[in-house]
mmCIF file of C-alpha atoms in Angstrom:
data_model
loop_
_atom_site.group_PDB
_atom_site.id
_atom_site.type_symbol
_atom_site.label_atom_id
_atom_site.label_comp_id
_atom_site.label_asym_id
_atom_site.label_seq_id
_atom_site.Cartn_x
_atom_site.Cartn_y
_atom_site.Cartn_z
ATOM 1 C CA MET J 1 -6.393 89.635 44.537
ATOM 2 C CA LYS J 2 -9.580 90.050 43.286
ATOM 3 C CA ILE J 3 -11.994 92.545 44.542
ATOM 4 C CA GLU J 4 -15.375 92.593 43.980
ATOM 5 C CA VAL J 5 -17.107 95.770 43.147
ATOM 6 C CA LYS J 6 -20.352 96.721 43.631
ATOM 7 C CA GLU J 7 -22.527 100.489 43.577
ATOM 8 C CA TYR J 8 -24.156 100.800 46.367
ATOM 9 C CA VAL J 9 -28.253 100.943 45.703
ATOM 10 C CA ARG J 10 -30.518 102.764 47.763
ATOM 11 C CA GLU J 11 -33.664 101.356 49.541
ATOM 12 C CA ASP J 12 -35.772 103.197 46.933
ATOM 13 C CA GLY J 13 -33.545 101.698 43.968
ATOM 14 C CA SER J 14 -31.650 104.530 43.245
ATOM 15 C CA SER J 15 -27.267 104.222 42.969
ATOM 16 C CA PRO J 16 -25.739 107.590 43.724
ATOM 17 C CA TYR J 17 -22.642 106.068 41.976
ATOM 18 C CA LYS J 18 -24.488 105.507 38.308
ATOM 19 C CA THR J 19 -26.223 108.983 38.492
ATOM 20 C CA TRP J 20 -22.922 110.236 38.555
ATOM 21 C CA PHE J 21 -21.252 107.907 36.378
ATOM 22 C CA ASP J 22 -24.218 108.567 33.876
ATOM 23 C CA GLY J 23 -23.814 112.499 33.307
ATOM 24 C CA LEU J 24 -19.847 112.316 32.594
ATOM 25 C CA ASN J 25 -18.718 112.520 29.446
ATOM 26 C CA ALA J 26 -17.222 109.838 27.294
ATOM 27 C CA HIS J 27 -13.924 110.309 27.707
ATOM 28 C CA ALA J 28 -14.358 110.581 31.092
ATOM 29 C CA ALA J 29 -16.158 107.442 31.612
ATOM 30 C CA ALA J 30 -13.524 105.699 30.432
ATOM 31 C CA LYS J 31 -11.452 106.743 32.740
ATOM 32 C CA VAL J 32 -13.459 106.520 35.594
ATOM 33 C CA THR J 33 -14.022 102.777 34.204
ATOM 34 C CA VAL J 34 -10.134 101.965 34.259
ATOM 35 C CA ALA J 35 -9.709 103.337 37.980
ATOM 36 C CA LYS J 36 -12.657 100.601 38.486
ATOM 37 C CA ALA J 37 -11.042 97.933 36.359
ATOM 38 C CA ARG J 38 -7.977 98.666 38.663
ATOM 39 C CA LEU J 39 -9.845 98.338 41.783
ATOM 40 C CA GLU J 40 -11.224 95.376 40.832
ATOM 41 C CA LEU J 41 -7.868 94.126 39.931
ATOM 42 C CA GLY J 42 -7.090 94.863 43.941
ATOM 43 C CA ASN J 43 -5.469 97.921 43.056
ATOM 44 C CA THR J 44 -6.131 100.241 45.983
ATOM 45 C CA SER J 45 -3.095 102.488 46.413
ATOM 46 C CA ALA J 46 -5.213 105.239 44.824
ATOM 47 C CA ILE J 47 -7.341 105.551 47.480
ATOM 48 C CA LYS J 48 -7.047 107.569 50.901
ATOM 49 C CA TRP J 49 -9.250 106.549 53.611
ATOM 50 C CA PHE J 50 -11.345 109.016 56.318
ATOM 51 C CA ARG J 51 -14.199 108.991 57.642
ATOM 52 C CA GLY J 52 -15.336 105.357 56.941
ATOM 53 C CA ILE J 53 -14.917 105.793 53.363
ATOM 54 C CA GLY J 54 -12.235 105.644 50.546
ATOM 55 C CA GLU J 55 -11.426 108.676 48.021
ATOM 56 C CA CYS J 56 -9.826 107.142 44.927
ATOM 57 C CA VAL J 57 -8.210 109.833 42.977
ATOM 58 C CA ILE J 58 -8.265 109.809 39.176
ATOM 59 C CA ASP J 59 -5.583 112.625 38.063
ATOM 60 C CA TRP J 60 -6.525 113.825 34.670
ATOM 61 C CA GLY J 61 -9.156 116.301 33.591
ATOM 62 C CA PRO J 62 -10.873 118.488 36.404
ATOM 63 C CA GLY J 63 -9.839 115.559 39.125
ATOM 64 C CA TYR J 64 -12.085 113.053 39.163
ATOM 65 C CA ARG J 65 -12.880 110.978 42.317
ATOM 66 C CA ILE J 66 -14.784 107.552 43.319
ATOM 67 C CA TYR J 67 -15.757 107.721 46.991
ATOM 68 C CA VAL J 68 -15.892 103.950 47.982
ATOM 69 C CA ALA J 69 -16.746 102.023 51.793
ATOM 70 C CA LYS J 70 -14.558 98.471 52.302
ATOM 71 C CA GLU J 71 -16.659 95.809 53.279
ATOM 72 C CA GLY J 72 -14.645 92.531 54.583
ATOM 73 C CA ASP J 73 -11.430 92.335 52.311
ATOM 74 C CA ALA J 74 -12.899 91.416 49.196
ATOM 75 C CA LEU J 75 -16.512 93.593 48.579
ATOM 76 C CA ILE J 76 -15.367 97.718 48.054
ATOM 77 C CA LEU J 77 -18.993 99.752 47.678
ATOM 78 C CA LEU J 78 -19.151 102.530 44.990
ATOM 79 C CA LEU J 79 -20.667 104.726 46.809
ATOM 80 C CA GLY J 80 -20.718 107.900 44.960
ATOM 81 C CA GLY J 81 -18.138 110.385 42.236
ATOM 82 C CA GLY J 82 -17.233 114.027 41.844
ATOM 83 C CA THR J 83 -14.085 116.366 40.687
ATOM 84 C CA LYS J 84 -12.085 118.327 42.604
ATOM 85 C CA GLN J 85 -14.472 121.142 42.616
ATOM 86 C CA GLY J 86 -16.974 119.941 44.776
ATOM 87 C CA GLN J 87 -15.233 117.245 46.720
ATOM 88 C CA GLN J 88 -16.794 118.248 50.287
ATOM 89 C CA ARG J 89 -20.199 118.079 48.786
ATOM 90 C CA ALA J 90 -19.560 115.075 47.310
ATOM 91 C CA ILE J 91 -17.697 112.982 50.418
ATOM 92 C CA ASP J 92 -20.500 114.215 52.459
ATOM 93 C CA GLN J 93 -23.521 112.836 50.353
ATOM 94 C CA ALA J 94 -20.825 109.378 50.654
ATOM 95 C CA VAL J 95 -20.494 109.466 54.109
ATOM 96 C CA ALA J 96 -23.971 109.634 54.614
ATOM 97 C CA SER J 97 -24.643 107.119 52.029
ATOM 98 C CA HIS J 98 -22.917 104.728 53.850
ATOM 99 C CA GLY J 99 -24.267 105.296 57.247
ATOM 100 C CA GLU J 100 -27.697 104.270 55.280
ATOM 101 C CA TYR J 101 -25.848 100.655 54.152
ATOM 102 C CA LYS J 102 -25.140 100.084 57.447
ATOM 103 C CA ALA J 103 -28.239 100.826 59.121
ATOM 104 C CA ARG J 104 -29.781 99.116 56.650
ATOM 105 C CA LYS J 105 -27.396 96.284 56.967
ATOM 106 C CA LYS J 106 -27.267 96.398 60.685
ATOM 107 C CA ALA J 107 -31.523 96.023 60.553
ATOM 108 C CA LEU J 108 -31.487 92.889 58.127
ATOM 109 C CA ALA J 109 -29.282 91.361 60.523
ATOM 110 C CA LEU J 110 -31.153 92.231 63.586
ATOM 111 C CA ALA J 111 -34.502 91.010 61.172
ATOM 112 C CA ARG J 112 -32.909 88.051 60.718
ATOM 113 C CA LYS J 113 -31.697 87.469 64.090
ATOM 114 C CA GLY J 114 -35.506 87.784 65.224
ATOM 115 C CA LYS J 115 -36.883 85.033 63.005
ATOM 116 C CA SER J 116 -34.008 82.433 63.747
ATOM 117 C CA ALA J 117 -35.125 82.701 67.408
#
């Protein structure tokens, strides 16, 4: 089953995942790209779910992680990334980004509902 994988984009247009990914060296970026491709192919076996988000562990180098959130069965949002060393900070940022996403989605749904009434 293919899964759509998208980056979370904040209201200001920034993407925590892109900011992190752009700072990686070429070899690390290749490893992360392969992990992302596996997610797109439906392989979510490397994800550990907690606090409303998932942590996809890449067992290479300093222990890279990709932080995601699931939206239904067909969409995974890329919330950010990090390494084992900065794991707690990255988790806290991903949880905050997921909260922002849910709040924006709820506000948009309420605005649409108000317009149709």
